[in-house]
GROMACS .gro file of N, CA, C and O in nm:
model
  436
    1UNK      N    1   0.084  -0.117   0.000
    1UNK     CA    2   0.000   0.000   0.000
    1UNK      C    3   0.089   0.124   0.000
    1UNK      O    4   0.200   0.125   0.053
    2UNK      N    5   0.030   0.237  -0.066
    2UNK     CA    6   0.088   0.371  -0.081
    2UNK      C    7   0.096   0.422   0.044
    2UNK      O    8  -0.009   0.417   0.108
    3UNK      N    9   0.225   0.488   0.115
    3UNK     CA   10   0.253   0.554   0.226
    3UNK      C   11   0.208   0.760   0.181
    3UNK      O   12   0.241   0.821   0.079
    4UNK      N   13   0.135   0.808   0.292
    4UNK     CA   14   0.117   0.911   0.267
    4UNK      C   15   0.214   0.984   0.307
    4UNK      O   16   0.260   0.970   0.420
    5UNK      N   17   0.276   1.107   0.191
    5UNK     CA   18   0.377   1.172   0.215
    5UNK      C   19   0.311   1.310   0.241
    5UNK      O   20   0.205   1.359   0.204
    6UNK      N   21   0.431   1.365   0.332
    6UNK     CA   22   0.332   1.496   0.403
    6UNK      C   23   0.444   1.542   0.449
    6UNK      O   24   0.529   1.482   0.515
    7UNK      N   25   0.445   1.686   0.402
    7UNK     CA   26   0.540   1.743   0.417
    7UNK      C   27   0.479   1.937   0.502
    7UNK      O   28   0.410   2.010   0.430
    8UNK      N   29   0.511   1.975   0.618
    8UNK     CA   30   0.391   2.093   0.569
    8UNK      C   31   0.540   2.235   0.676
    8UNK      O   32   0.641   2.183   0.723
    9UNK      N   33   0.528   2.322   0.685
    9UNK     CA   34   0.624   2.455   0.703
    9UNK      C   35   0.540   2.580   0.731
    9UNK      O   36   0.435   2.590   0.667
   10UNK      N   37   0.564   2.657   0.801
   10UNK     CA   38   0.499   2.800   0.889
   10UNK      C   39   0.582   2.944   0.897
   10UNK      O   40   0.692   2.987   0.933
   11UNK      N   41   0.440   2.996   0.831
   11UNK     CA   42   0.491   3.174   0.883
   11UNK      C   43   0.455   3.217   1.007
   11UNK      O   44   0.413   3.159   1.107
   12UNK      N   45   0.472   3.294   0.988
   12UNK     CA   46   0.364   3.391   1.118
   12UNK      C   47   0.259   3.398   1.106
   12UNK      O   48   0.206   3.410   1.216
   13UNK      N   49   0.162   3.398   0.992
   13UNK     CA   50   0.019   3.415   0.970
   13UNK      C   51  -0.033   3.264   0.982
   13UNK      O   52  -0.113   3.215   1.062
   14UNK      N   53   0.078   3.171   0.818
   14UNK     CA   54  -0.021   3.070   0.763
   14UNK      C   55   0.084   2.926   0.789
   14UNK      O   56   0.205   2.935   0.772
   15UNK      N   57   0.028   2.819   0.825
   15UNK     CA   58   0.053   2.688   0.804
   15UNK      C   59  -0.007   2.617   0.646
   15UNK      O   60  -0.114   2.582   0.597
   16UNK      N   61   0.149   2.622   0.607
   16UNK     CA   62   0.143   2.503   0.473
   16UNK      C   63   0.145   2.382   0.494
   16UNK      O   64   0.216   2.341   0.587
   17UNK      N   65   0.069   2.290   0.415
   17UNK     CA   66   0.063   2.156   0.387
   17UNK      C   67   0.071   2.129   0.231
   17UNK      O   68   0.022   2.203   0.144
   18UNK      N   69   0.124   2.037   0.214
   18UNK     CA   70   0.194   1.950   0.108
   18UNK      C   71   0.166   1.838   0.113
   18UNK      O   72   0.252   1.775   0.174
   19UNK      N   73   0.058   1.757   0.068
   19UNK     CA   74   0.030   1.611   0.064
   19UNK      C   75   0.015   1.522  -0.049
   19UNK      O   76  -0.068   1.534  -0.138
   20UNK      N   77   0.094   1.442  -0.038
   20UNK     CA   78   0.142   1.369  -0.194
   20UNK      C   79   0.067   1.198  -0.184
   20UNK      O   80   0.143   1.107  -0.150
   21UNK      N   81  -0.024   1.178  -0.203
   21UNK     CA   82  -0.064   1.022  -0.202
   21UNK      C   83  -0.024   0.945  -0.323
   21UNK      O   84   0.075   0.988  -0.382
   22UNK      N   85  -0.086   0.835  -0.373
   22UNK     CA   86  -0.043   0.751  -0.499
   22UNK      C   87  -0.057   0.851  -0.593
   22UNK      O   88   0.040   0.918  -0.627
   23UNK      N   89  -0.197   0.872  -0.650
   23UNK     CA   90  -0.219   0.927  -0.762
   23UNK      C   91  -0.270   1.070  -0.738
   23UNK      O   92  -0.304   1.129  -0.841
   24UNK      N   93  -0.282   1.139  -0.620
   24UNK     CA   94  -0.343   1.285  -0.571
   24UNK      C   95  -0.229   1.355  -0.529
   24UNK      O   96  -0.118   1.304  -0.518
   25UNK      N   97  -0.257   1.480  -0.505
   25UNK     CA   98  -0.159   1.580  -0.418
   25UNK      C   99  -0.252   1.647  -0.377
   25UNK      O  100  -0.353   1.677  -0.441
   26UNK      N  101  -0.220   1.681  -0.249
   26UNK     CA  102  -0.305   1.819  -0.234
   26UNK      C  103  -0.192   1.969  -0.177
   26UNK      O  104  -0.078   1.945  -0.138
   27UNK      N  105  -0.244   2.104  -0.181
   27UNK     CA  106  -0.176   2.182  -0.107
   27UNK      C  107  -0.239   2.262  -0.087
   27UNK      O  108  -0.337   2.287  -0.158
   28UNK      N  109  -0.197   2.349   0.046
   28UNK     CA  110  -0.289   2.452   0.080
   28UNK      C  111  -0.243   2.525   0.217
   28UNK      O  112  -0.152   2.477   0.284
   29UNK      N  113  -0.311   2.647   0.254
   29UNK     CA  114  -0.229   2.698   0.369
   29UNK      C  115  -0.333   2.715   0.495
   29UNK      O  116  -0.420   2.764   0.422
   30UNK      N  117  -0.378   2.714   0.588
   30UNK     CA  118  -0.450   2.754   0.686
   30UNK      C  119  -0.375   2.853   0.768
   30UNK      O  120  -0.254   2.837   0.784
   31UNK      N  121  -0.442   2.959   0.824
   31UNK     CA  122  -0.423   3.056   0.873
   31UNK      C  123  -0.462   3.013   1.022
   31UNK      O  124  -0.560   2.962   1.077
   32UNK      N  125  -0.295   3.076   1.073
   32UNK     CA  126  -0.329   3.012   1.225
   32UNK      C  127  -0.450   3.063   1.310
   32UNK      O  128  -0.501   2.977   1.383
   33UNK      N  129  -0.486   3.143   1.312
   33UNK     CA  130  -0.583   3.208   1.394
   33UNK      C  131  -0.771   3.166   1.332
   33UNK      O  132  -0.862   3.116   1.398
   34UNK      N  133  -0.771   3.209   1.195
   34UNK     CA  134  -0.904   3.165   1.172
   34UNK      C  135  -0.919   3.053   1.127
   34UNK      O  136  -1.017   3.040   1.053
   35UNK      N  137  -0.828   2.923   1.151
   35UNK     CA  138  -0.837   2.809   1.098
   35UNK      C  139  -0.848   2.797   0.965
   35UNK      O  140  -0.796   2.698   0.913
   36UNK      N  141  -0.931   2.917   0.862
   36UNK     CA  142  -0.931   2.884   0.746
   36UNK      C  143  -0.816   2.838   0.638
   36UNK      O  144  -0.704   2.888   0.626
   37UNK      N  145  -0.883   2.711   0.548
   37UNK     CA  146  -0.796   2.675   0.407
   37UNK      C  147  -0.825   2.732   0.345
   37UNK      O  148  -0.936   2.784   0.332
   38UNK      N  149  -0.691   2.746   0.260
   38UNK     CA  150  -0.679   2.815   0.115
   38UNK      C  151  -0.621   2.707   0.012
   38UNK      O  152  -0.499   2.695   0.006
   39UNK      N  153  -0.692   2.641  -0.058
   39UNK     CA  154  -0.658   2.545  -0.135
   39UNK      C  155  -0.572   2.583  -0.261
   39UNK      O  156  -0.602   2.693  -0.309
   40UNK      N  157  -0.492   2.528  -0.312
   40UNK     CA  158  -0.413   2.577  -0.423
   40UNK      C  159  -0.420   2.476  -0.510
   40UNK      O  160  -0.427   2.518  -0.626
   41UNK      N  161  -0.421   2.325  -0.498
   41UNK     CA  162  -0.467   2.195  -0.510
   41UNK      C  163  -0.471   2.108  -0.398
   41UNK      O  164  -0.411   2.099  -0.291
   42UNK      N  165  -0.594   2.025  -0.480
   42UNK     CA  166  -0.661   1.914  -0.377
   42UNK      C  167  -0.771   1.954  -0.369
   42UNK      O  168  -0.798   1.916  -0.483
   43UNK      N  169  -0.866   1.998  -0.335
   43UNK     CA  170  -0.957   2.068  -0.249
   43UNK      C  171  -1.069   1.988  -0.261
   43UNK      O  172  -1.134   1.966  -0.159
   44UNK      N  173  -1.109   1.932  -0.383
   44UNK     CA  174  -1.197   1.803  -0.402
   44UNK      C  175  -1.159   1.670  -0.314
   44UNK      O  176  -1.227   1.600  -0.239
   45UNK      N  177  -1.026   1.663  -0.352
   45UNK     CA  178  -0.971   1.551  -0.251
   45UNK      C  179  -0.941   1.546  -0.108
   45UNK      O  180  -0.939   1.440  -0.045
   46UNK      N  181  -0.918   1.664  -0.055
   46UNK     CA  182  -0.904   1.673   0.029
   46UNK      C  183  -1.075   1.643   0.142
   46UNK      O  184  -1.089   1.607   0.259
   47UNK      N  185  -1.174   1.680   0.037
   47UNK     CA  186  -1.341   1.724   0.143
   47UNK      C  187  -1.362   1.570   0.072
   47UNK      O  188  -1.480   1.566   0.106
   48UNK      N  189  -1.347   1.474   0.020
   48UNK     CA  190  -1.365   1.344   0.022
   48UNK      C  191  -1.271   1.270   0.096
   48UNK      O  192  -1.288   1.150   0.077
   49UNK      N  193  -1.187   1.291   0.166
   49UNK     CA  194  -1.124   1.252   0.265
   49UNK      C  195  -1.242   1.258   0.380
   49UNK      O  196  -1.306   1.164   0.427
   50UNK      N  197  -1.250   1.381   0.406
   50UNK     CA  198  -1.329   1.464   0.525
   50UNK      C  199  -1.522   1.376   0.530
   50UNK      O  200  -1.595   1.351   0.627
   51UNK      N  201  -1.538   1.356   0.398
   51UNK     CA  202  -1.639   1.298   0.405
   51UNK      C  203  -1.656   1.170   0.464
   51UNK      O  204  -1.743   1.139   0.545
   52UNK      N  205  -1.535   1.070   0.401
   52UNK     CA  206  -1.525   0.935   0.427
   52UNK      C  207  -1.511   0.938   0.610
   52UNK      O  208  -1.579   0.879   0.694
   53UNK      N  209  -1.407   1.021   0.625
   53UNK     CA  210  -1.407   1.040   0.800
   53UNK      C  211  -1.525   1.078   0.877
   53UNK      O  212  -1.531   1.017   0.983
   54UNK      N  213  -1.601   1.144   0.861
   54UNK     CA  214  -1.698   1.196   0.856
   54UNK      C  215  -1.819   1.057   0.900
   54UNK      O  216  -1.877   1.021   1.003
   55UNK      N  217  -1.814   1.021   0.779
   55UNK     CA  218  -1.932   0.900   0.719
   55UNK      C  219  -1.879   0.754   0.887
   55UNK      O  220  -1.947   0.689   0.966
   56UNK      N  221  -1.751   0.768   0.866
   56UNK     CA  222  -1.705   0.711   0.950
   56UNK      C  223  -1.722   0.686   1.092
   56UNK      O  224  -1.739   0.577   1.148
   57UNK      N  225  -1.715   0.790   1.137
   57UNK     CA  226  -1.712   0.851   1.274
   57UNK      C  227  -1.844   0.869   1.363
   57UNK      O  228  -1.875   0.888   1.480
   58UNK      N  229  -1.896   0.854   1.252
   58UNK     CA  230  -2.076   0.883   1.311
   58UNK      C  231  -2.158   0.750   1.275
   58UNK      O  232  -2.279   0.743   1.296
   59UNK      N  233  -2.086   0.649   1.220
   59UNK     CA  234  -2.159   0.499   1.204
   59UNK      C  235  -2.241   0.557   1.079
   59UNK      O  236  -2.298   0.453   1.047
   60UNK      N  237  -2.277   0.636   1.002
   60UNK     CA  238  -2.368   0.690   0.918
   60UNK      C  239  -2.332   0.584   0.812
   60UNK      O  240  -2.232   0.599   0.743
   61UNK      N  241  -2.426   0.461   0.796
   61UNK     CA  242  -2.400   0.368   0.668
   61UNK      C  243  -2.443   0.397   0.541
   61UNK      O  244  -2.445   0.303   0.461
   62UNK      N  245  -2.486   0.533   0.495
   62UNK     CA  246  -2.514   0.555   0.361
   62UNK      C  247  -2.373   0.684   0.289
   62UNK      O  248  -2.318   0.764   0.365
   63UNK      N  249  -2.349   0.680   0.178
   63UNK     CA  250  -2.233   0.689   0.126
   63UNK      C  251  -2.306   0.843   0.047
   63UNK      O  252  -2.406   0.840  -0.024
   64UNK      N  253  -2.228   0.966   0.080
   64UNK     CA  254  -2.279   1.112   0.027
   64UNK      C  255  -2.214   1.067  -0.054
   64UNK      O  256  -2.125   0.984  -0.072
   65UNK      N  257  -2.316   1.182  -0.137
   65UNK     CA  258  -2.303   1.130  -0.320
   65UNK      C  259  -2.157   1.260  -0.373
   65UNK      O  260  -2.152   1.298  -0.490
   66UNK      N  261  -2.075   1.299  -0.291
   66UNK     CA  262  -1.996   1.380  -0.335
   66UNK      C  263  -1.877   1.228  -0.313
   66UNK      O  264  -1.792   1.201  -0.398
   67UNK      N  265  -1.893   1.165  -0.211
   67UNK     CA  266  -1.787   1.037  -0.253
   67UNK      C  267  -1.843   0.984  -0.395
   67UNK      O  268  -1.755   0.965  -0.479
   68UNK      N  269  -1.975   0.959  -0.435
   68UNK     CA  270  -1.972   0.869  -0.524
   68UNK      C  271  -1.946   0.968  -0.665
   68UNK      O  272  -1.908   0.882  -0.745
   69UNK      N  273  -1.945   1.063  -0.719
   69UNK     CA  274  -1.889   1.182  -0.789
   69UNK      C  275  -1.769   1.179  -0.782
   69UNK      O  276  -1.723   1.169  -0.896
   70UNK      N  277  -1.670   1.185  -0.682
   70UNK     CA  278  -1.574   1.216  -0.678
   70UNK      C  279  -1.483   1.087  -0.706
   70UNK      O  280  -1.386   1.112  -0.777
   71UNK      N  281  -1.501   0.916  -0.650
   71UNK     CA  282  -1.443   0.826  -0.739
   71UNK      C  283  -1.494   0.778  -0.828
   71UNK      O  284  -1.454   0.663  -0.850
   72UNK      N  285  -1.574   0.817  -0.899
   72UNK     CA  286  -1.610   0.811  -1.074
   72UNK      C  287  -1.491   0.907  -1.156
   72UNK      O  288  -1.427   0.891  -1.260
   73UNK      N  289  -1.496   0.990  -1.075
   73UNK     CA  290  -1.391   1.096  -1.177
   73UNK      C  291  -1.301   1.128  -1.116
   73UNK      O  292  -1.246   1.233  -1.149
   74UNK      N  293  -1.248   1.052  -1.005
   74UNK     CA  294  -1.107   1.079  -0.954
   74UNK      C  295  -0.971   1.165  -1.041
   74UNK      O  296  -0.897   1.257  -1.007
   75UNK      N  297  -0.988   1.070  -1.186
   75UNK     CA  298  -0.858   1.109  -1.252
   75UNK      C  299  -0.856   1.251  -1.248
   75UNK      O  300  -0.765   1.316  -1.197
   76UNK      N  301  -0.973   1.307  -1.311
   76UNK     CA  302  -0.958   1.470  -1.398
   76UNK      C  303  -0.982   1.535  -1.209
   76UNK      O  304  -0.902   1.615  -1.160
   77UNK      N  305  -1.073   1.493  -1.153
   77UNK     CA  306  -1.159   1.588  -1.038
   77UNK      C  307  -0.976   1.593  -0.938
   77UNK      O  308  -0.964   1.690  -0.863
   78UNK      N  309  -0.860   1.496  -0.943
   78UNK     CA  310  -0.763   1.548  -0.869
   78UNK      C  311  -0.662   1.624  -0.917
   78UNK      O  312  -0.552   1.592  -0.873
   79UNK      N  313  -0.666   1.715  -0.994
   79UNK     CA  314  -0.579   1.776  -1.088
   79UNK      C  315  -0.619   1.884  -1.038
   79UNK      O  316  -0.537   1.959  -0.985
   80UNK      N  317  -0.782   1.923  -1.046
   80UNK     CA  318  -0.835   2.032  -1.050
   80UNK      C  319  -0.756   2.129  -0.930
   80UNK      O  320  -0.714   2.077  -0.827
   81UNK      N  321  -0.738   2.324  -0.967
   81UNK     CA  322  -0.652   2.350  -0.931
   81UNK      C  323  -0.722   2.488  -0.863
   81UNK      O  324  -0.770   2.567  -0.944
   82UNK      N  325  -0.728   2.512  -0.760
   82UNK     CA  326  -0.844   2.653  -0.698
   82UNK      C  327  -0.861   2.622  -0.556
   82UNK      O  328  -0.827   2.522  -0.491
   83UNK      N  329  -0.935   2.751  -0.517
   83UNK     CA  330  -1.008   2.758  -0.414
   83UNK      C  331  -1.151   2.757  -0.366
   83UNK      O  332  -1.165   2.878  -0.346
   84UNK      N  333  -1.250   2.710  -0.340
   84UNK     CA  334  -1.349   2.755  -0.291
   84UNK      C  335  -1.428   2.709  -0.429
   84UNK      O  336  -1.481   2.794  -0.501
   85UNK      N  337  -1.431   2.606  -0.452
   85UNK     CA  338  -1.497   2.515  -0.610
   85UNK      C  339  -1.620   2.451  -0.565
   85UNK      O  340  -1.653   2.406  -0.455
   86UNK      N  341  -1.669   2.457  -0.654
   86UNK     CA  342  -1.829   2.437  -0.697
   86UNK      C  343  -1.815   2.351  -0.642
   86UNK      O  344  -1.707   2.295  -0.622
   87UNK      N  345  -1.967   2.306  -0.587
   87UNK     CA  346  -2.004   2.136  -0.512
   87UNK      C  347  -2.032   2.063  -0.664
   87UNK      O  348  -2.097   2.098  -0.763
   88UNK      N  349  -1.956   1.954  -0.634
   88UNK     CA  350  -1.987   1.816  -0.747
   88UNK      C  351  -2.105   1.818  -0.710
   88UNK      O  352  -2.168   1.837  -0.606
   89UNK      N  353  -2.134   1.781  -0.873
   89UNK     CA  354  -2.286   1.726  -0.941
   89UNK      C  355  -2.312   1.606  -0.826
   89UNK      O  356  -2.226   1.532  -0.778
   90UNK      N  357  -2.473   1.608  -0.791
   90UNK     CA  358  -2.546   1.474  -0.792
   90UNK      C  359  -2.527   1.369  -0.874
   90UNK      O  360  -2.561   1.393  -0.990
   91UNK      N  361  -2.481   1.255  -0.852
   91UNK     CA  362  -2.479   1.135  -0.936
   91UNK      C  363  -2.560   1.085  -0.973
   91UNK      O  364  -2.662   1.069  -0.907
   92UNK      N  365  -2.543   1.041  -1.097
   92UNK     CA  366  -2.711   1.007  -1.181
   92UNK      C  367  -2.710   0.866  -1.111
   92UNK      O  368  -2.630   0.830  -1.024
   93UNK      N  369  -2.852   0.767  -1.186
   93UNK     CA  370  -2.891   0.626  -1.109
   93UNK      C  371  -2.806   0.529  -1.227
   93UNK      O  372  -2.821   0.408  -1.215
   94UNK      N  373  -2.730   0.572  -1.323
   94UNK     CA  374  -2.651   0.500  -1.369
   94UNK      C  375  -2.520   0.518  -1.309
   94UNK      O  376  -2.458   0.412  -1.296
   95UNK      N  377  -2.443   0.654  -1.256
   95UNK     CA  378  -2.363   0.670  -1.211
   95UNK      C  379  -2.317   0.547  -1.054
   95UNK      O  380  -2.227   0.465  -1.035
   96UNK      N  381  -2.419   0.590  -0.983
   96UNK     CA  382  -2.423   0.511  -0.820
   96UNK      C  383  -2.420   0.378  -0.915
   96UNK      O  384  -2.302   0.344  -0.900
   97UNK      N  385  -2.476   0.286  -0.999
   97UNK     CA  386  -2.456   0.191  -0.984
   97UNK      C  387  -2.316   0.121  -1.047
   97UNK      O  388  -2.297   0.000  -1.057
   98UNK      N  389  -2.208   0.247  -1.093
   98UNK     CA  390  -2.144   0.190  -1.179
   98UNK      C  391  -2.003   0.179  -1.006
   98UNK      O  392  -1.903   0.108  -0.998
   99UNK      N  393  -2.054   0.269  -0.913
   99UNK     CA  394  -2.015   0.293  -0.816
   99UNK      C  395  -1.987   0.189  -0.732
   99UNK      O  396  -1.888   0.171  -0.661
  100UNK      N  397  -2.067   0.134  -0.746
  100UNK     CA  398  -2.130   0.026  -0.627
  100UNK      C  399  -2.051  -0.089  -0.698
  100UNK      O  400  -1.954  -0.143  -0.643
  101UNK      N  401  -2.100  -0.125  -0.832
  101UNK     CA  402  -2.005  -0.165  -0.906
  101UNK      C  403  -1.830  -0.224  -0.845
  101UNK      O  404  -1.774  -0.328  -0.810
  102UNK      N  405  -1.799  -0.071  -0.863
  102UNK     CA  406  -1.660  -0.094  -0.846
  102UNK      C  407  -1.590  -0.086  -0.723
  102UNK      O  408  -1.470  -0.098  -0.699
  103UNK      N  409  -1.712  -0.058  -0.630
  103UNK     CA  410  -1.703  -0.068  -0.452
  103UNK      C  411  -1.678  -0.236  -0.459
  103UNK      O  412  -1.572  -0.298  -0.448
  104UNK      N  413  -1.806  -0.279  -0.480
  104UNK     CA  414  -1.811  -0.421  -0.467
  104UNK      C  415  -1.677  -0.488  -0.506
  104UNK      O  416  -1.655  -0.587  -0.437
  105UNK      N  417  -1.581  -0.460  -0.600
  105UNK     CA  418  -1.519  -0.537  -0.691
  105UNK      C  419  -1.402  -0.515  -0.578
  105UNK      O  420  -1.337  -0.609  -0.530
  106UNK      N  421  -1.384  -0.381  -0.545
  106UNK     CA  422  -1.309  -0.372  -0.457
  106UNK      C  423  -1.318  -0.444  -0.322
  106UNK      O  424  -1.204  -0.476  -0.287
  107UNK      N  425  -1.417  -0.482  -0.228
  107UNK     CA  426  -1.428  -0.534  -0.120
  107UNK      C  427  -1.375  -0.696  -0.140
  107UNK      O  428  -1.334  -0.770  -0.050
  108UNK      N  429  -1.387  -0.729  -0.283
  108UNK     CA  430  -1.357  -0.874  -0.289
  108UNK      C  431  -1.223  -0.886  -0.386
  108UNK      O  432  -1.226  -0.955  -0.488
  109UNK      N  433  -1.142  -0.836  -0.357
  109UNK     CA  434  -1.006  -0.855  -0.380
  109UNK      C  435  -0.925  -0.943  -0.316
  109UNK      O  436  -0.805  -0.951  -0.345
   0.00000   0.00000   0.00000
């Protein structure tokens, strides 16, 4: 399995992060005081992280449809390069099942 690389460095205002996974990166700075991110890349990847933890943490067994959006189109949606980006589309009823699909295929590896 891919080890997450993480690299992150501080001003006086902002804390950088640098996160390099298999096929994602993300980067971005938070400002020590108002907690806020400033995404530069990642920012899709990064709030599907947040979701899965999320989904996690609270026993919540149904899967937000910004996970199922976001690994349909992983390739192009982790490139994407900004701040403060549109919420992914709703997944159509062909989409979720191509999802589930490749959930399934995955659980039985």
């Amino acid at each position: 399995m891919f080890k997450l690389k993480s690299q992150s460095w501080e001003d006086d205002q902002c804390r950088y992060s640098l996160q390099i996974k298999e096929d994602t990166t993300s980067y971005y700075k938070k400002d020590k005081i108002t907690k806020e991110r400033v995404f530069y890349l990642g920012e899709y990847d990064f709030k599907r992280t947040q979701n899965e933890v999320a989904l996690t943490a609270f026993g919540d067994t149904t899967v937000k449809d910004d996970i199922i959006y976001y690994d349909l189109h992983r390739d192009s949606l982790s490139k994407v390069r900004g701040n403060n980006l549109p919420p992914l589309p709703t997944p159509t009823g062909e989409e979720r099942k191509r999802w589930e699909a490749m959930y399934n295929e995955t659980l039985y590896q």
